Coordinates of C-alpha atoms and ligand atoms in Angstrom, one line a residue:
M716 CA -13.9 13.7 1.5
T717 CA -15.8 10.3 2.2
P718 CA -14.1 7.0 1.1
M719 CA -17.0 6.7 -1.5
K720 CA -16.4 10.1 -2.8
W721 CA -12.6 9.3 -3.2
F722 CA -13.3 6.2 -5.0
Y723 CA -15.6 8.0 -7.4
S724 CA -12.9 10.5 -8.2
F725 CA -11.2 7.6 -9.8
L726 CA -14.2 6.3 -11.7
H727 CA -15.4 9.6 -12.7
K728 CA -13.3 10.0 -15.9
H729 CA -14.7 6.7 -17.0
T730 CA -18.3 7.8 -16.5
R731 CA -19.0 7.7 -20.2
S732 CA -17.7 4.4 -21.0
M733 CA -19.4 2.9 -17.9
I734 CA -22.7 4.5 -19.1
F735 CA -22.1 3.1 -22.5
G736 CA -21.5 -0.3 -20.9
L737 CA -24.7 0.1 -19.0
V738 CA -26.6 1.0 -22.2
L739 CA -25.4 -2.1 -23.8
V740 CA -26.4 -4.1 -20.7
T741 CA -29.9 -2.6 -21.0
V742 CA -30.1 -3.7 -24.8
I743 CA -29.2 -7.1 -23.7
S744 CA -31.7 -7.3 -21.0
V745 CA -34.4 -5.9 -23.2
L746 CA -33.5 -8.4 -25.8
A747 CA -33.9 -11.1 -23.2
I748 CA -37.7 -10.2 -23.2
V749 CA -37.9 -11.6 -26.9
K750 CA -37.6 -15.2 -25.6
P751 CA -40.6 -15.3 -23.5
I752 CA -42.7 -13.4 -26.3
V753 CA -41.5 -15.7 -29.0
S754 CA -42.5 -18.7 -26.7
G755 CA -46.0 -17.0 -26.2
A756 CA -46.3 -16.7 -29.9
I757 CA -45.3 -20.3 -30.6
V758 CA -48.0 -21.5 -28.1
D759 CA -50.7 -19.0 -29.2
D760 CA -49.9 -18.8 -33.0
V761 CA -48.2 -21.8 -33.9
I762 CA -49.4 -24.6 -31.7
I763 CA -53.0 -23.4 -30.9
A764 CA -53.9 -21.4 -34.0
G765 CA -52.1 -23.8 -36.4
Q766 CA -49.9 -21.1 -38.2
Y767 CA -47.2 -23.6 -38.8
E768 CA -45.3 -21.5 -41.5
Q769 CA -44.4 -18.9 -38.5
L770 CA -42.2 -21.4 -36.7
P771 CA -39.2 -21.1 -38.9
R772 CA -39.2 -17.4 -38.8
L773 CA -39.7 -17.1 -35.1
I774 CA -36.7 -19.6 -34.5
V775 CA -34.4 -17.7 -36.9
F776 CA -35.4 -14.3 -35.2
L777 CA -34.6 -16.1 -31.8
L778 CA -31.3 -17.2 -33.1
L779 CA -30.3 -13.8 -34.4
I780 CA -31.3 -12.1 -31.1
T781 CA -29.2 -14.8 -29.2
I782 CA -26.0 -14.0 -31.5
L783 CA -26.6 -10.2 -31.0
R784 CA -26.9 -10.6 -27.3
G785 CA -23.7 -12.6 -27.2
L786 CA -21.8 -9.8 -29.1
L787 CA -23.1 -7.2 -27.0
R788 CA -22.2 -9.1 -23.9
Y789 CA -18.6 -9.5 -25.2
L790 CA -18.4 -5.8 -25.8
S791 CA -19.8 -4.6 -22.5
Q792 CA -17.5 -7.0 -20.6
L793 CA -14.6 -5.6 -22.5
I794 CA -15.6 -2.1 -21.4
F795 CA -16.2 -2.9 -17.7
E796 CA -13.0 -4.9 -17.6
T797 CA -11.0 -2.0 -19.2
C798 CA -12.5 0.5 -16.9
S799 CA -11.7 -1.5 -13.9
Q800 CA -8.2 -2.1 -14.8
D801 CA -7.7 1.7 -15.5
V802 CA -9.2 2.7 -12.4
L803 CA -7.1 0.2 -10.2
Y804 CA -3.9 1.3 -12.1
T805 CA -4.5 5.0 -11.2
M806 CA -5.6 4.1 -7.7
R807 CA -2.7 1.9 -7.0
D808 CA -0.3 4.6 -8.4
T809 CA -1.9 7.2 -6.3
V810 CA -1.8 5.2 -3.2
Y811 CA 1.8 4.2 -3.8
R812 CA 2.9 7.9 -4.4
K813 CA 1.3 8.8 -1.1
L814 CA 3.1 5.9 0.6
L815 CA 6.2 7.4 -0.7
Q816 CA 5.4 10.7 0.8
E817 CA 4.6 9.3 4.3
D818 CA 7.3 9.9 6.8
F819 CA 9.2 7.9 9.3
N820 CA 6.4 8.0 11.9
F821 CA 4.0 6.5 9.3
Y822 CA 6.3 3.6 8.7
N823 CA 7.3 3.2 12.3
K824 CA 3.6 2.5 13.2
K825 CA 2.2 0.6 10.0
R826 CA 2.8 -3.0 9.5
T827 CA 4.3 -3.9 6.0
G828 CA 1.6 -6.7 5.6
D829 CA -1.1 -4.2 6.3
L830 CA 0.1 -2.0 3.5
L831 CA 0.7 -4.8 1.1
S832 CA -2.9 -6.0 1.7
R833 CA -4.2 -2.5 0.8
Q834 CA -2.3 -2.7 -2.4
T835 CA -3.3 -6.3 -3.5
G836 CA -6.4 -7.8 -1.9
D837 CA -8.3 -4.7 -1.2
M838 CA -7.5 -3.3 -4.7
D839 CA -8.8 -6.7 -6.2
A840 CA -12.1 -6.3 -4.5
I841 CA -12.5 -2.9 -6.1
R842 CA -11.5 -4.3 -9.5
H843 CA -14.2 -7.1 -9.1
F844 CA -16.8 -4.4 -8.1
I845 CA -16.2 -2.3 -11.4
A846 CA -15.8 -5.2 -13.6
F847 CA -18.8 -7.4 -12.5
V848 CA -20.7 -6.3 -9.6
I849 CA -21.9 -2.9 -11.0
Y850 CA -23.4 -4.1 -14.2
Q851 CA -24.6 -7.3 -12.4
V852 CA -26.6 -5.2 -9.9
Y853 CA -27.7 -2.9 -12.7
E854 CA -28.9 -5.7 -14.9
N855 CA -30.6 -7.5 -12.2
V856 CA -32.5 -4.6 -11.0
F857 CA -33.4 -3.7 -14.5
I858 CA -34.3 -7.2 -15.7
F859 CA -36.6 -7.5 -12.5
L860 CA -38.4 -4.1 -13.1
F861 CA -38.6 -4.7 -16.9
A862 CA -40.1 -8.1 -16.3
L863 CA -42.4 -6.9 -13.7
V864 CA -43.6 -4.1 -16.1
M865 CA -44.2 -6.7 -18.7
V866 CA -46.3 -8.8 -16.4
F867 CA -48.4 -5.8 -15.5
T868 CA -49.0 -5.4 -19.3
V869 CA -50.2 -9.0 -19.4
S870 CA -52.2 -8.9 -16.2
V871 CA -52.2 -6.4 -13.5
K872 CA -53.8 -8.6 -11.0
L873 CA -51.2 -11.2 -11.4
A874 CA -48.4 -8.6 -11.4
L875 CA -49.6 -7.1 -8.1
C876 CA -49.7 -10.6 -6.5
M877 CA -46.2 -11.0 -7.5
C878 CA -45.2 -7.7 -6.0
L879 CA -46.0 -9.0 -2.6
V880 CA -42.5 -10.6 -2.4
L881 CA -40.8 -7.1 -2.6
P882 CA -41.2 -5.9 0.8
L883 CA -40.0 -9.2 2.2
S884 CA -37.0 -8.9 -0.1
F885 CA -36.3 -5.4 1.1
L886 CA -36.4 -6.4 4.7
V887 CA -34.1 -9.5 4.2
T888 CA -31.6 -7.2 2.1
L889 CA -31.4 -4.7 5.0
S890 CA -30.9 -7.5 7.5
Q891 CA -28.0 -9.1 5.8
T892 CA -26.4 -5.8 5.0
K893 CA -26.6 -4.9 8.8
N894 CA -25.4 -8.3 10.0
G895 CA -22.7 -8.8 7.4
R896 CA -20.8 -5.6 7.8
P897 CA -18.6 -6.4 10.9
C898 CA -17.8 -9.6 9.3
F899 CA -16.1 -8.0 6.3
W900 CA -14.1 -5.7 8.6
K901 CA -12.8 -8.7 10.5
I902 CA -12.0 -10.7 7.3
R903 CA -9.8 -7.6 6.1
E904 CA -8.1 -7.4 9.5
Q905 CA -7.3 -11.0 9.7
F906 CA -6.1 -11.0 6.1
S907 CA -3.8 -8.1 6.9
S908 CA -2.5 -9.9 10.0
L909 CA -1.8 -13.2 8.0
N910 CA -0.1 -11.1 5.4
T911 CA 2.1 -9.3 8.1
F912 CA 2.9 -12.6 9.7
V913 CA 4.0 -14.1 6.4
Q914 CA 5.9 -11.1 5.2
E915 CA 7.8 -11.0 8.5
N916 CA 8.5 -14.5 8.9
I917 CA 9.9 -14.9 5.4
S918 CA 12.1 -11.8 5.9
G919 CA 13.2 -12.9 9.3
N920 CA 13.6 -16.7 8.5
R921 CA 17.2 -16.5 9.4
V922 CA 16.5 -15.6 12.8
V923 CA 13.8 -18.3 13.0
K924 CA 16.4 -21.0 12.0
A925 CA 19.1 -19.7 14.2
F926 CA 16.8 -20.1 17.1
S927 CA 15.3 -23.3 15.9
K928 CA 11.9 -21.9 16.3
E929 CA 10.2 -23.4 13.2
D930 CA 7.7 -25.2 15.4
Y931 CA 6.8 -22.1 17.3
E932 CA 6.4 -20.1 14.2
I933 CA 4.2 -22.9 12.7
G934 CA 2.1 -22.7 15.6
K935 CA 1.8 -18.8 15.3
F936 CA 1.2 -19.2 11.6
N937 CA -1.7 -21.8 12.3
R938 CA -3.3 -19.2 14.7
E939 CA -3.2 -16.5 12.0
N940 CA -4.4 -19.0 9.5
D941 CA -7.2 -20.2 11.9
G942 CA -8.1 -16.6 12.4
Y943 CA -8.4 -15.8 8.8
R944 CA -10.4 -18.9 8.0
D945 CA -12.8 -18.4 10.9
A946 CA -13.2 -14.7 9.8
E947 CA -14.2 -16.0 6.3
L948 CA -16.4 -18.7 7.8
A949 CA -18.1 -16.2 10.1
A950 CA -19.1 -14.0 7.1
A951 CA -20.0 -17.2 5.0
E952 CA -22.2 -18.3 7.9
I953 CA -24.1 -15.0 7.5
W954 CA -24.5 -14.9 4.0
T955 CA -25.2 -18.5 3.5
K956 CA -28.2 -18.1 6.0
Y957 CA -29.7 -15.2 3.7
V958 CA -29.0 -17.1 0.2
P959 CA -31.7 -19.7 1.0
L960 CA -34.2 -17.0 2.1
F961 CA -33.6 -15.1 -1.2
E962 CA -34.1 -18.5 -3.0
F963 CA -37.3 -19.0 -1.0
L964 CA -38.6 -15.6 -2.1
S965 CA -37.9 -16.3 -5.6
N966 CA -39.7 -19.6 -5.5
L967 CA -42.6 -18.0 -4.0
L968 CA -43.0 -16.1 -7.3
T969 CA -43.3 -19.6 -9.0
L970 CA -46.0 -20.5 -6.5
I971 CA -47.9 -17.3 -7.0
L972 CA -47.8 -17.6 -10.8
M973 CA -49.0 -21.3 -10.5
L974 CA -51.8 -20.5 -8.0
V975 CA -53.2 -17.2 -9.2
G976 CA -52.3 -17.7 -12.8
S977 CA -53.8 -21.1 -13.2
I978 CA -57.0 -19.8 -11.6
M979 CA -57.2 -17.0 -14.0
V980 CA -56.5 -19.1 -17.0
I981 CA -59.4 -21.5 -15.7
Q982 CA -61.7 -18.5 -15.2
G983 CA -60.8 -17.1 -18.7
E984 CA -59.2 -13.9 -17.4
M985 CA -55.9 -14.9 -19.1
T986 CA -55.1 -16.9 -22.2
L987 CA -52.8 -19.9 -22.0
G988 CA -50.4 -18.1 -24.2
S989 CA -50.1 -15.2 -21.6
Y990 CA -49.6 -17.8 -18.9
V991 CA -46.7 -19.2 -21.0
T992 CA -45.4 -15.5 -21.6
V993 CA -45.5 -14.7 -17.9
N994 CA -43.9 -18.1 -17.0
G995 CA -41.1 -17.0 -19.5
Y996 CA -40.7 -13.7 -17.5
L997 CA -40.4 -15.9 -14.3
W998 CA -36.7 -16.5 -14.6
M999 CA -36.3 -12.7 -15.1
L1000 CA -37.9 -12.2 -11.7
M1001 CA -36.4 -15.2 -9.8
N1002 CA -32.9 -14.8 -10.9
P1003 CA -32.2 -11.2 -9.7
L1004 CA -33.9 -12.1 -6.2
R1005 CA -31.7 -15.3 -6.0
Q1006 CA -28.7 -13.1 -6.5
I1007 CA -29.3 -10.5 -4.0
G1008 CA -27.5 -12.3 -1.2
W1009 CA -24.3 -12.8 -3.5
R1010 CA -24.3 -9.2 -4.5
I1011 CA -24.6 -7.8 -1.0
N1012 CA -21.7 -9.9 -0.1
D1013 CA -19.6 -8.4 -3.1
I1014 CA -20.8 -4.8 -2.2
Q1015 CA -19.7 -5.0 1.5
R1016 CA -16.4 -6.6 0.5
F1017 CA -15.9 -3.5 -1.9
T1018 CA -17.1 -0.9 0.6
T1019 CA -14.8 -2.4 3.4
S1020 CA -11.8 -2.4 1.1
V1021 CA -12.4 1.2 -0.1
E1022 CA -12.7 2.3 3.5
K1023 CA -9.5 0.5 4.4
I1024 CA -7.5 1.9 1.5
Y1025 CA -8.8 5.3 2.0
A1026 CA -7.9 5.3 5.7
T1027 CA -4.3 4.5 4.9
Y1028 CA -4.4 7.1 2.0
S1029 CA -5.8 9.8 4.1
E1030 CA -3.2 9.8 6.7
E1031 CA -1.3 12.9 6.3
P1032 CA 2.4 12.9 7.0
N1033 CA 3.8 15.0 9.9
V1034 CA 6.6 16.1 7.8
K1035 CA 5.0 18.6 5.2
Y1036 CA 6.2 20.0 2.2
P1037 CA 6.6 23.6 2.7
V1038 CA 3.9 25.8 1.1
N1039 CA 6.5 28.3 -0.3
A1040 CA 9.3 26.0 -0.5
I1041 CA 12.7 27.7 -1.0
P1042 CA 14.8 26.0 -4.0
C1043 CA 18.1 24.9 -2.9
K1044 CA 19.8 23.0 -5.9
R1045 CA 23.4 23.1 -4.2
L1046 CA 23.7 23.8 -0.5
R1047 CA 27.0 24.8 1.2
G1048 CA 26.5 22.4 4.0
D1049 CA 26.5 24.9 6.9
V1050 CA 24.4 23.1 9.7
E1051 CA 23.3 24.7 12.8
F1052 CA 21.0 23.2 15.6
R1053 CA 19.4 25.8 17.7
G1054 CA 17.6 24.7 20.9
V1055 CA 16.5 21.5 19.1
S1056 CA 14.2 19.2 21.2
Y1057 CA 12.2 16.2 19.9
S1058 CA 9.8 14.1 21.5
A1059 CA 7.7 11.2 20.1
D1060 CA 4.6 9.5 21.8
D1061 CA 5.1 11.7 24.9
E1062 CA 8.6 10.6 25.4
D1063 CA 11.4 13.3 25.2
I1064 CA 14.1 12.1 22.9
I1065 CA 16.3 15.1 22.3
H1066 CA 16.6 17.9 24.6
N1067 CA 17.8 21.4 23.8
V1068 CA 20.6 20.4 21.6
S1069 CA 22.6 23.3 20.0
F1070 CA 25.6 23.3 17.6
H1071 CA 27.0 25.0 14.7
V1072 CA 29.0 23.2 11.9
K1073 CA 30.6 25.2 9.1
S1074 CA 30.5 24.0 5.6
G1075 CA 33.3 21.3 4.9
Q1076 CA 33.7 20.5 8.6
T1077 CA 33.7 17.1 9.9
V1078 CA 31.5 16.4 13.1
G1079 CA 31.9 13.2 15.2
I1080 CA 28.8 12.2 17.3
L1081 CA 29.5 9.8 20.2
G1082 CA 27.2 8.5 22.9
S1083 CA 25.8 5.4 24.5
T1084 CA 23.2 3.3 22.6
G1085 CA 19.6 5.1 22.4
S1086 CA 21.2 8.5 23.2
G1087 CA 19.6 10.1 20.4
K1088 CA 22.5 10.1 17.7
S1089 CA 20.5 8.7 14.8
T1090 CA 17.5 10.9 15.8
I1091 CA 19.6 14.1 15.3
M1092 CA 20.7 13.0 12.0
N1093 CA 17.1 12.1 11.1
L1094 CA 16.0 15.6 12.4
L1095 CA 18.7 17.2 9.8
C1096 CA 17.1 15.2 6.9
R1097 CA 13.5 16.1 8.1
F1098 CA 12.5 12.4 8.5
Y1099 CA 11.0 13.9 11.7
D1100 CA 10.3 17.5 12.4
V1101 CA 11.7 19.2 15.6
T1102 CA 9.2 19.7 18.4
D1103 CA 11.1 22.8 19.5
G1104 CA 13.9 24.7 18.2
E1105 CA 15.3 25.1 14.7
V1106 CA 17.5 23.3 12.5
L1107 CA 19.2 25.4 10.1
V1108 CA 21.1 24.6 6.9
D1109 CA 22.9 27.4 5.2
G1110 CA 21.2 29.7 7.7
R1111 CA 17.6 28.5 6.6
N1112 CA 15.2 26.6 8.5
V1113 CA 15.0 23.1 7.1
K1114 CA 11.2 23.5 7.1
D1115 CA 11.3 26.2 4.6
L1116 CA 13.7 24.6 2.2
D1117 CA 12.4 22.4 -0.7
L1118 CA 12.2 19.1 1.0
Y1119 CA 13.4 17.0 -1.9
N1120 CA 16.3 19.4 -2.9
L1121 CA 17.3 19.3 0.8
R1122 CA 17.6 15.4 0.7
Q1123 CA 19.2 15.5 -2.5
N1124 CA 21.9 17.5 -1.1
I1125 CA 22.4 14.9 1.8
G1126 CA 24.2 11.6 1.3
M1127 CA 23.2 9.2 3.9
A1128 CA 24.6 5.8 4.7
M1129 CA 22.1 4.5 7.4
Q1130 CA 22.9 2.6 10.5
D1131 CA 20.4 -0.2 9.2
V1132 CA 21.9 -0.9 5.8
F1133 CA 19.1 -1.7 3.2
L1134 CA 20.2 -2.9 -0.3
F1135 CA 17.7 -3.4 -3.2
S1136 CA 17.5 -6.7 -5.1
D1137 CA 19.5 -5.3 -7.9
T1138 CA 23.2 -5.5 -9.0
I1139 CA 25.9 -3.9 -6.9
E1140 CA 26.2 -1.2 -9.7
G1141 CA 22.7 -0.5 -9.6
N1142 CA 22.7 -0.2 -5.7
I1143 CA 25.6 2.2 -5.7
A1144 CA 24.3 4.2 -8.7
Y1145 CA 20.7 4.4 -7.0
S1146 CA 20.8 8.3 -6.7
R1147 CA 22.2 8.7 -10.3
P1148 CA 21.2 5.6 -12.4
D1149 CA 22.7 7.2 -15.5
C1150 CA 26.0 8.1 -14.3
P1151 CA 29.2 6.7 -15.9
F1152 CA 30.5 3.4 -14.6
E1153 CA 33.8 5.2 -13.8
E1154 CA 32.0 7.3 -11.0
V1155 CA 30.5 4.2 -9.6
E1156 CA 33.9 2.6 -9.5
K1157 CA 35.5 5.7 -8.2
A1158 CA 33.0 5.7 -5.1
A1159 CA 33.4 2.1 -4.6
V1160 CA 37.2 2.6 -4.4
M1161 CA 36.6 5.3 -1.9
A1162 CA 34.5 3.1 0.3
D1163 CA 37.1 0.4 -0.1
A1164 CA 34.5 -1.6 -1.8
D1165 CA 35.9 -2.0 -5.3
G1166 CA 38.3 -4.8 -4.1
F1167 CA 35.8 -7.4 -2.8
I1168 CA 33.2 -6.3 -5.5
R1169 CA 35.7 -7.4 -8.3
Q1170 CA 36.4 -10.7 -6.5
M1171 CA 32.8 -11.5 -6.8
P1172 CA 31.8 -13.9 -9.9
E1173 CA 30.0 -11.2 -11.8
G1174 CA 31.7 -8.1 -10.2
Y1175 CA 29.5 -5.1 -10.3
D1176 CA 26.8 -7.1 -12.0
T1177 CA 26.4 -9.4 -9.2
I1178 CA 22.9 -9.2 -8.0
V1179 CA 22.5 -8.9 -4.1
G1180 CA 19.4 -10.5 -2.8
E1181 CA 16.9 -8.8 -0.9
R1182 CA 18.5 -6.9 2.0
G1183 CA 21.8 -7.6 0.6
V1184 CA 21.9 -11.4 1.6
G1185 CA 25.2 -12.9 0.5
L1186 CA 27.3 -10.1 1.6
S1187 CA 29.1 -9.6 5.0
G1188 CA 27.9 -6.8 7.3
G1189 CA 31.1 -4.9 6.4
Q1190 CA 30.6 -5.3 2.8
K1191 CA 27.0 -4.2 2.9
Q1192 CA 28.2 -0.9 4.9
R1193 CA 30.8 -0.2 2.4
I1194 CA 28.4 -0.5 -0.5
S1195 CA 26.1 1.6 1.5
L1196 CA 28.8 4.1 1.9
A1197 CA 29.7 4.1 -1.7
R1198 CA 26.0 4.9 -2.6
A1199 CA 26.0 7.9 -0.4
L1200 CA 29.5 9.0 -1.8
L1201 CA 28.1 8.9 -5.5
K1202 CA 25.5 11.5 -4.6
N1203 CA 28.3 14.0 -4.3
P1204 CA 26.5 15.6 -1.3
S1205 CA 26.9 18.8 0.4
I1206 CA 26.2 16.9 3.8
L1207 CA 27.5 13.3 4.1
I1208 CA 26.1 11.4 7.0
L1209 CA 27.8 8.2 8.1
D1210 CA 25.6 6.6 10.8
D1211 CA 27.8 3.8 12.3
T1212 CA 28.9 3.1 8.9
T1213 CA 32.2 1.7 9.6
S1214 CA 31.3 -0.4 12.7
A1215 CA 31.5 -3.6 10.9
V1216 CA 34.8 -3.0 9.1
D1217 CA 38.2 -3.6 10.6
M1218 CA 40.4 -0.7 11.8
E1219 CA 42.8 -0.8 8.7
T1220 CA 39.8 -0.7 6.3
E1221 CA 38.3 2.2 8.4
S1222 CA 41.6 4.2 8.4
Y1223 CA 41.7 4.0 4.6
I1224 CA 38.2 5.2 4.3
Q1225 CA 39.0 8.1 6.6
D1226 CA 41.7 9.0 4.3
Q1227 CA 39.7 8.8 1.2
L1228 CA 36.9 11.0 3.1
R1229 CA 39.6 13.7 3.4
T1230 CA 39.9 13.9 -0.3
L1231 CA 36.3 14.8 -0.7
D1232 CA 35.3 18.4 -1.8
R1233 CA 36.2 21.0 0.6
D1234 CA 32.6 21.9 1.0
C1235 CA 31.3 18.5 2.0
T1236 CA 30.2 18.7 5.6
I1237 CA 30.6 15.3 7.3
F1238 CA 28.8 13.7 10.2
V1239 CA 30.3 10.7 11.5
V1240 CA 28.3 8.8 14.1
A1241 CA 30.3 6.1 15.8
Y1242 CA 31.2 4.3 18.9
R1243 CA 35.0 4.1 18.1
I1244 CA 37.1 6.9 19.0
S1245 CA 39.3 6.2 16.3
S1246 CA 36.4 7.0 13.7
I1247 CA 35.9 10.5 15.2
K1248 CA 39.0 11.8 16.8
D1249 CA 40.2 13.9 13.9
S1250 CA 36.8 15.7 13.7
D1251 CA 36.6 19.5 13.8
L1252 CA 33.8 19.1 16.4
I1253 CA 32.9 16.2 18.6
L1254 CA 29.4 16.0 20.2
V1255 CA 28.8 13.6 23.0
L1256 CA 25.4 12.6 23.6
N1257 CA 23.8 11.2 26.6
D1258 CA 20.1 10.7 27.1
G1259 CA 19.2 13.1 24.3
H1260 CA 21.4 15.9 25.7
I1261 CA 24.8 17.1 24.4
V1262 CA 26.9 16.6 27.5
E1263 CA 30.3 17.6 25.9
Q1264 CA 31.3 19.4 22.8
G1265 CA 34.7 20.3 21.4
T1266 CA 37.7 19.0 19.6
H1267 CA 39.4 15.6 20.6
E1268 CA 42.1 17.4 22.6
E1269 CA 39.6 19.7 24.5
L1270 CA 37.3 16.6 25.5
L1271 CA 40.3 14.6 26.7
K1272 CA 41.1 17.7 28.9
N1273 CA 37.5 17.7 30.1
N1274 CA 38.4 14.3 31.6
S1275 CA 34.6 13.3 31.5
Y1276 CA 32.6 10.7 29.5
Y1277 CA 34.7 11.1 26.2
A1278 CA 38.0 10.6 28.2
T1279 CA 36.7 7.7 29.9
V1280 CA 35.6 5.9 26.7
F1281 CA 38.9 6.9 25.0
R1282 CA 40.9 5.3 28.1
H1283 CA 38.7 2.1 27.6
Q1284 CA 39.4 2.0 24.0
Y1285 CA 42.9 2.9 24.0
G1286 CA 44.3 2.2 27.4
E1287 CA 47.2 4.7 26.9
Y1288 CA 45.3 8.0 28.0
E1289 CA 48.3 9.0 30.2
K1290 CA 50.8 8.5 27.6
Y1291 CA 48.9 10.2 25.1
I1292 CA 48.3 13.4 27.2
R1293 CA 51.9 13.5 28.0
N1294 CA 52.7 13.4 24.3
C1295 CA 50.0 16.2 23.7
Ligands
ATP2289 P1 22.2 3.5 18.6 O1 23.5 3.9 19.0 O2 21.8 2.3 19.2 O3 22.1 3.6 17.2 P2 21.0 6.3 18.9 O4 21.8 7.1 19.8 O5 21.3 6.3 17.4 O6 21.3 4.7 19.4 P3 18.2 6.8 18.3 O7 18.0 5.8 17.4 O8 18.5 8.1 18.0 O9 19.5 6.4 19.2 O10 17.1 6.6 19.4 C1 17.0 7.3 20.7 C2 15.8 7.1 21.5 O11 14.6 7.5 21.0 C3 15.6 5.7 21.6 O12 15.3 5.3 22.9 C4 14.5 5.3 20.7 O13 13.9 4.1 20.9 C5 13.8 6.5 20.7 N1 13.2 6.9 19.3 C6 13.8 7.2 18.3 N2 12.8 7.7 17.2 C7 11.5 7.3 17.8 C8 10.2 7.6 17.5 N3 10.0 8.1 16.1 N4 9.3 7.3 18.2 C9 9.5 6.9 19.3 N5 10.8 6.6 19.9 C10 11.7 7.1 19.1
MG2290 MG1 21.6 5.0 15.9

């Protein structure tokens, strides 16, 4: 599908309304012809032939036509504006739904500012096109051709002379279209870049302040701002060159009329009234010519925006919804990785990972930073798809399971906690907004969050700012844990969830987790041995490989990486082994 066909798929259902709007515009344009005819009649019949009684009738007629044109204009504007808003609404919704379907890879590579620009500035260029440019172009072309035909009916010779400007106008139009196109791409690029910069800077303003980098950021902002201004100016430089050319061509029509028309009147080939009539048509010929430059500008902004939006929209996620998805309302939580490897951007991240966890067991994952712990969890949730091997849940390949069902069965407290600008209750109850408050409270108690929430001025109704500003790191982690617990998942993933809480709180949370349903499989990714030592299975990762796996005791006996970490953290290895 081409970007324009895609755009038309939204406009398609409004075809009738748009055609009706254009019919109204046609009537408005035809009625515009009355003015020059009446002017000609006033000169020929009233002034020259002396039929003065005709004057009031002609004036009232003109007034009625003017009122009718005003009403029709109002109606047509309403139609185009409504269609444009409807198209935009549907398009925004469609693009947004597609954005929600995109996978992690898409978001890893896309800049937020770009995506925001697609949904705001680019959408507005489309609205402007439907609400204004379509009917303007149509009206101008129609009025121009209509007036030309009318001039032909008055004098073929004069009309042919006026037609001389058409090939010139066509050439200038082509030239502007060709030269302007790259500028509009540049404008959209710069606009996205500026948006990205502002968005990033506002989100990261605490870092800017902490490093006293305000001046540095202002310098960077100025460069972005300059870039956008320069791109707009470069486009303006092009179209401002063409606007006077079209102005010149439209004035050429006046010169032709004055020269050829006057000679024809003098030689008696045309009456003075006909000359006045043609003069009345003149603005109908000049105005469309004058506007060509502006409309090309609008059309190019529109086409660039459609192409940009479509380019984002048409990116297909790598993680695909299975064709014959197996529904799985409630999973048992039996998880198996069979020879799983994952690579991205030609870099091997996970190599041949295999393990099996039975429903209700707890798995601890330990490993140095960047060893692939979060990636393994992401593969389980199908945020990425394995490049080799299989991830099985309840004995079925996750690629065959209904993707939404799979994720509904998984409760994940992510390493990078994100809280919405909502109340604490709203954040915890994100997966089940209609659940009774008691369940929210229960989840918060399990995550040891209830205490500090109640101490807040508005308790569970306290609004947490974007990204949970106003809460400590450990508090955010506990809200995120409560959010995952409220899902009552079959598989619970805690990715570094207790790293920012003290040992006592962590121990309390671990006790609470033991009270969970027996069929909830728990993955705990952590650096602290204390977080994972009681797990049924511990996986030790290094550079994407499982280098050790077993229980705490087994791994200590291995006397390898796990045992070394344990010694560093506990310092009592020997004593522990003796007690064992
Ligand atoms: P940490 O303990 O710091 O959270 P981790 O063990 O969770 O680390 P991962 O987040 O799984 O590590 O990342 C493992 C490696 O894979 C890192 O080097 C990371 O940069 C890389 N990586 C992860 N996902 C992708 C991706 N989609 N594209 C490219 N590289 C990726
Ligand atoms: Mg991680």
